[in-house]
């Protein structure tokens, strides 16, 4: 997720990511996203979500905060609304209507964070066509954390993402 989003944020300078090791050729531990038995590994869903044609993400920590960035890889301009919430407090820390130009990235604004900030952020968006999207980010010391610190935590985050997606779909207030 981290690497795909990093490349997408630099769309004008990087052409994309080639996954050369998609599947394990024999039972083993590796960086492939599908194992020898055709079971998807945990990374599969992270990569799938971060490779969608349109998504909203946070850029790396820079000057006491994170830029909120729309990555639009479609051939059409896309409009909608985005909201970023602190999961622990439920408070909205960023909200904005946007129009993202076709085949480009659009910086929507900045979320100011202190270096001591730890927790989870929920990014939710609704496009004018009704499509709903969410992303869940861990913040550690004010910086978006590379979520691969341990497998148990990644499973918790994936479960939280699924739950957040259901809650946002049921209580959509971005409409």
mmCIF file of C-alpha atoms in Angstrom:
data_model
loop_
_atom_site.group_PDB
_atom_site.id
_atom_site.type_symbol
_atom_site.label_atom_id
_atom_site.label_comp_id
_atom_site.label_asym_id
_atom_site.label_seq_id
_atom_site.Cartn_x
_atom_site.Cartn_y
_atom_site.Cartn_z
ATOM 1 C CA UNK A 1 0.000 0.000 0.000
ATOM 2 C CA UNK A 2 2.709 2.444 1.024
ATOM 3 C CA UNK A 3 4.791 1.904 -2.114
ATOM 4 C CA UNK A 4 1.852 1.952 -4.551
ATOM 5 C CA UNK A 5 0.518 5.177 -3.039
ATOM 6 C CA UNK A 6 3.993 6.724 -3.050
ATOM 7 C CA UNK A 7 4.330 6.040 -6.786
ATOM 8 C CA UNK A 8 0.805 7.289 -7.487
ATOM 9 C CA UNK A 9 1.509 10.565 -5.671
ATOM 10 C CA UNK A 10 4.443 11.089 -8.039
ATOM 11 C CA UNK A 11 2.396 10.336 -11.164
ATOM 12 C CA UNK A 12 4.121 12.992 -13.278
ATOM 13 C CA UNK A 13 7.589 11.530 -12.542
ATOM 14 C CA UNK A 14 6.892 7.790 -12.211
ATOM 15 C CA UNK A 15 5.040 5.528 -14.613
ATOM 16 C CA UNK A 16 3.763 2.906 -12.179
ATOM 17 C CA UNK A 17 4.596 -0.280 -10.328
ATOM 18 C CA UNK A 18 5.270 -3.663 -11.915
ATOM 19 C CA UNK A 19 4.536 -6.585 -9.600
ATOM 20 C CA UNK A 20 7.087 -9.127 -10.758
ATOM 21 C CA UNK A 21 6.514 -11.614 -7.943
ATOM 22 C CA UNK A 22 2.753 -12.061 -7.889
ATOM 23 C CA UNK A 23 2.664 -15.728 -6.879
ATOM 24 C CA UNK A 24 4.862 -18.186 -5.030
ATOM 25 C CA UNK A 25 6.185 -21.061 -7.174
ATOM 26 C CA UNK A 26 6.388 -23.407 -4.149
ATOM 27 C CA UNK A 27 5.375 -23.278 -0.467
ATOM 28 C CA UNK A 28 7.506 -20.572 1.152
ATOM 29 C CA UNK A 29 7.514 -17.195 2.898
ATOM 30 C CA UNK A 30 8.102 -14.429 0.362
ATOM 31 C CA UNK A 31 6.995 -11.033 -0.882
ATOM 32 C CA UNK A 32 4.497 -12.541 -3.370
ATOM 33 C CA UNK A 33 0.851 -11.516 -2.905
ATOM 34 C CA UNK A 34 -0.615 -14.970 -3.715
ATOM 35 C CA UNK A 35 0.767 -18.152 -2.167
ATOM 36 C CA UNK A 36 1.502 -21.514 -3.778
ATOM 37 C CA UNK A 37 -2.007 -22.739 -2.887
ATOM 38 C CA UNK A 38 -3.669 -19.781 -4.695
ATOM 39 C CA UNK A 39 -4.626 -18.111 -1.406
ATOM 40 C CA UNK A 40 -4.378 -14.327 -1.372
ATOM 41 C CA UNK A 41 -1.933 -13.013 1.199
ATOM 42 C CA UNK A 42 -2.760 -10.016 3.377
ATOM 43 C CA UNK A 43 -0.893 -7.635 1.070
ATOM 44 C CA UNK A 44 -3.224 -8.513 -1.837
ATOM 45 C CA UNK A 45 -6.149 -6.460 -0.482
ATOM 46 C CA UNK A 46 -3.922 -3.508 0.432
ATOM 47 C CA UNK A 47 -2.479 -3.424 -3.085
ATOM 48 C CA UNK A 48 -5.901 -3.867 -4.683
ATOM 49 C CA UNK A 49 -7.374 -0.927 -2.719
ATOM 50 C CA UNK A 50 -4.432 1.377 -3.396
ATOM 51 C CA UNK A 51 -4.508 0.568 -7.140
ATOM 52 C CA UNK A 52 -8.072 1.714 -7.805
ATOM 53 C CA UNK A 53 -8.419 4.276 -10.622
ATOM 54 C CA UNK A 54 -9.508 6.965 -8.128
ATOM 55 C CA UNK A 55 -8.552 7.339 -4.501
ATOM 56 C CA UNK A 56 -7.754 9.911 -1.868
ATOM 57 C CA UNK A 57 -4.646 9.516 0.268
ATOM 58 C CA UNK A 58 -2.259 11.419 2.497
ATOM 59 C CA UNK A 59 1.173 12.425 1.314
ATOM 60 C CA UNK A 60 4.215 11.890 3.494
ATOM 61 C CA UNK A 61 4.737 14.040 6.584
ATOM 62 C CA UNK A 62 6.119 17.411 5.500
ATOM 63 C CA UNK A 63 6.256 20.749 7.347
ATOM 64 C CA UNK A 64 4.144 19.602 10.297
ATOM 65 C CA UNK A 65 1.414 17.862 8.383
ATOM 66 C CA UNK A 66 0.203 15.766 5.486
ATOM 67 C CA UNK A 67 -1.198 16.968 2.170
ATOM 68 C CA UNK A 68 -4.532 15.382 1.236
ATOM 69 C CA UNK A 69 -4.114 14.192 -2.373
ATOM 70 C CA UNK A 70 -6.636 12.924 -4.975
ATOM 71 C CA UNK A 71 -5.126 10.452 -7.424
ATOM 72 C CA UNK A 72 -7.340 10.337 -10.513
ATOM 73 C CA UNK A 73 -6.122 7.843 -13.122
ATOM 74 C CA UNK A 74 -9.349 7.998 -15.124
ATOM 75 C CA UNK A 75 -9.907 9.913 -18.356
ATOM 76 C CA UNK A 76 -12.613 12.121 -16.796
ATOM 77 C CA UNK A 77 -12.667 14.884 -14.217
ATOM 78 C CA UNK A 78 -14.169 13.645 -10.924
ATOM 79 C CA UNK A 79 -16.004 15.745 -8.339
ATOM 80 C CA UNK A 80 -17.142 14.927 -4.842
ATOM 81 C CA UNK A 81 -16.655 15.494 -1.120
ATOM 82 C CA UNK A 82 -13.961 14.189 1.220
ATOM 83 C CA UNK A 83 -13.791 13.984 5.004
ATOM 84 C CA UNK A 84 -10.923 12.880 7.259
ATOM 85 C CA UNK A 85 -11.765 11.836 10.812
ATOM 86 C CA UNK A 86 -9.702 10.975 13.851
ATOM 87 C CA UNK A 87 -10.972 7.460 14.642
ATOM 88 C CA UNK A 88 -10.284 7.749 18.391
ATOM 89 C CA UNK A 89 -12.170 10.998 18.980
ATOM 90 C CA UNK A 90 -14.526 10.880 15.987
ATOM 91 C CA UNK A 91 -13.700 14.511 15.264
ATOM 92 C CA UNK A 92 -13.569 15.738 11.673
ATOM 93 C CA UNK A 93 -10.100 17.166 10.988
ATOM 94 C CA UNK A 94 -10.515 17.874 7.272
ATOM 95 C CA UNK A 95 -13.563 18.256 5.012
ATOM 96 C CA UNK A 96 -13.829 19.658 1.508
ATOM 97 C CA UNK A 97 -15.641 19.491 -1.826
ATOM 98 C CA UNK A 98 -13.288 18.835 -4.731
ATOM 99 C CA UNK A 99 -12.862 18.427 -8.471
ATOM 100 C CA UNK A 100 -9.943 16.229 -9.544
ATOM 101 C CA UNK A 101 -8.690 16.715 -13.084
ATOM 102 C CA UNK A 102 -8.482 13.689 -15.375
ATOM 103 C CA UNK A 103 -5.273 11.615 -15.279
ATOM 104 C CA UNK A 104 -3.586 13.729 -12.626
ATOM 105 C CA UNK A 105 -3.157 14.327 -8.923
ATOM 106 C CA UNK A 106 -4.862 17.169 -7.107
ATOM 107 C CA UNK A 107 -3.728 18.427 -3.693
ATOM 108 C CA UNK A 108 -6.858 19.323 -1.720
ATOM 109 C CA UNK A 109 -5.295 20.829 1.378
ATOM 110 C CA UNK A 110 -3.219 19.985 4.415
ATOM 111 C CA UNK A 111 -3.888 18.220 7.704
ATOM 112 C CA UNK A 112 -1.741 19.693 10.474
ATOM 113 C CA UNK A 113 -0.465 17.045 12.913
ATOM 114 C CA UNK A 114 1.816 17.257 15.908
ATOM 115 C CA UNK A 115 4.810 14.944 15.985
ATOM 116 C CA UNK A 116 3.431 13.266 19.113
ATOM 117 C CA UNK A 117 0.120 12.308 17.439
ATOM 118 C CA UNK A 118 -0.676 8.586 17.401
ATOM 119 C CA UNK A 119 -3.873 6.896 16.264
ATOM 120 C CA UNK A 120 -5.933 6.106 13.195
ATOM 121 C CA UNK A 121 -7.392 8.380 10.544
ATOM 122 C CA UNK A 122 -10.418 7.470 8.443
ATOM 123 C CA UNK A 123 -10.543 9.051 4.981
ATOM 124 C CA UNK A 124 -14.003 8.837 3.442
ATOM 125 C CA UNK A 125 -15.241 10.251 0.158
ATOM 126 C CA UNK A 126 -18.388 10.344 -1.938
ATOM 127 C CA UNK A 127 -18.189 11.123 -5.620
ATOM 128 C CA UNK A 128 -20.935 13.024 -7.424
ATOM 129 C CA UNK A 129 -21.864 9.761 -9.206
ATOM 130 C CA UNK A 130 -22.683 8.235 -5.783
ATOM 131 C CA UNK A 131 -19.565 6.061 -5.469
ATOM 132 C CA UNK A 132 -18.311 5.815 -1.905
ATOM 133 C CA UNK A 133 -14.699 5.224 -0.856
ATOM 134 C CA UNK A 134 -12.783 4.849 2.398
ATOM 135 C CA UNK A 135 -9.203 4.396 3.558
ATOM 136 C CA UNK A 136 -7.807 3.854 7.021
ATOM 137 C CA UNK A 137 -4.354 5.099 8.039
ATOM 138 C CA UNK A 138 -2.291 4.551 11.139
ATOM 139 C CA UNK A 139 -0.502 7.647 12.435
ATOM 140 C CA UNK A 140 2.533 7.140 14.646
ATOM 141 C CA UNK A 141 4.502 10.124 15.913
ATOM 142 C CA UNK A 142 2.617 12.318 13.455
ATOM 143 C CA UNK A 143 3.741 10.210 10.489
ATOM 144 C CA UNK A 144 1.678 7.748 8.450
ATOM 145 C CA UNK A 145 3.076 4.433 9.570
ATOM 146 C CA UNK A 146 4.229 1.680 7.247
ATOM 147 C CA UNK A 147 1.576 -0.808 8.324
ATOM 148 C CA UNK A 148 3.740 -3.924 8.029
ATOM 149 C CA UNK A 149 5.162 -3.725 11.562
ATOM 150 C CA UNK A 150 3.503 -6.937 12.567
ATOM 151 C CA UNK A 151 0.965 -9.315 11.080
ATOM 152 C CA UNK A 152 -1.431 -9.178 14.038
ATOM 153 C CA UNK A 153 -1.722 -5.411 13.743
ATOM 154 C CA UNK A 154 -2.291 -5.641 9.981
ATOM 155 C CA UNK A 155 -5.162 -8.066 10.535
ATOM 156 C CA UNK A 156 -6.676 -5.670 13.059
ATOM 157 C CA UNK A 157 -6.314 -2.815 10.590
ATOM 158 C CA UNK A 158 -7.914 -4.850 7.772
ATOM 159 C CA UNK A 159 -10.828 -5.768 10.053
ATOM 160 C CA UNK A 160 -11.141 -2.106 11.071
ATOM 161 C CA UNK A 161 -11.100 -1.079 7.390
ATOM 162 C CA UNK A 162 -13.919 -3.525 6.571
ATOM 163 C CA UNK A 163 -15.922 -2.297 9.566
ATOM 164 C CA UNK A 164 -15.286 1.353 8.652
ATOM 165 C CA UNK A 165 -16.449 0.715 5.096
ATOM 166 C CA UNK A 166 -19.719 -0.773 6.383
ATOM 167 C CA UNK A 167 -20.298 2.063 8.861
ATOM 168 C CA UNK A 168 -19.637 4.742 6.239
ATOM 169 C CA UNK A 169 -21.985 3.016 3.793
ATOM 170 C CA UNK A 170 -24.754 2.796 6.437
ATOM 171 C CA UNK A 171 -24.336 6.284 7.906
ATOM 172 C CA UNK A 172 -23.306 8.233 4.835
ATOM 173 C CA UNK A 173 -23.474 11.907 5.753
ATOM 174 C CA UNK A 174 -21.362 13.137 2.856
ATOM 175 C CA UNK A 175 -24.377 13.101 0.530
#
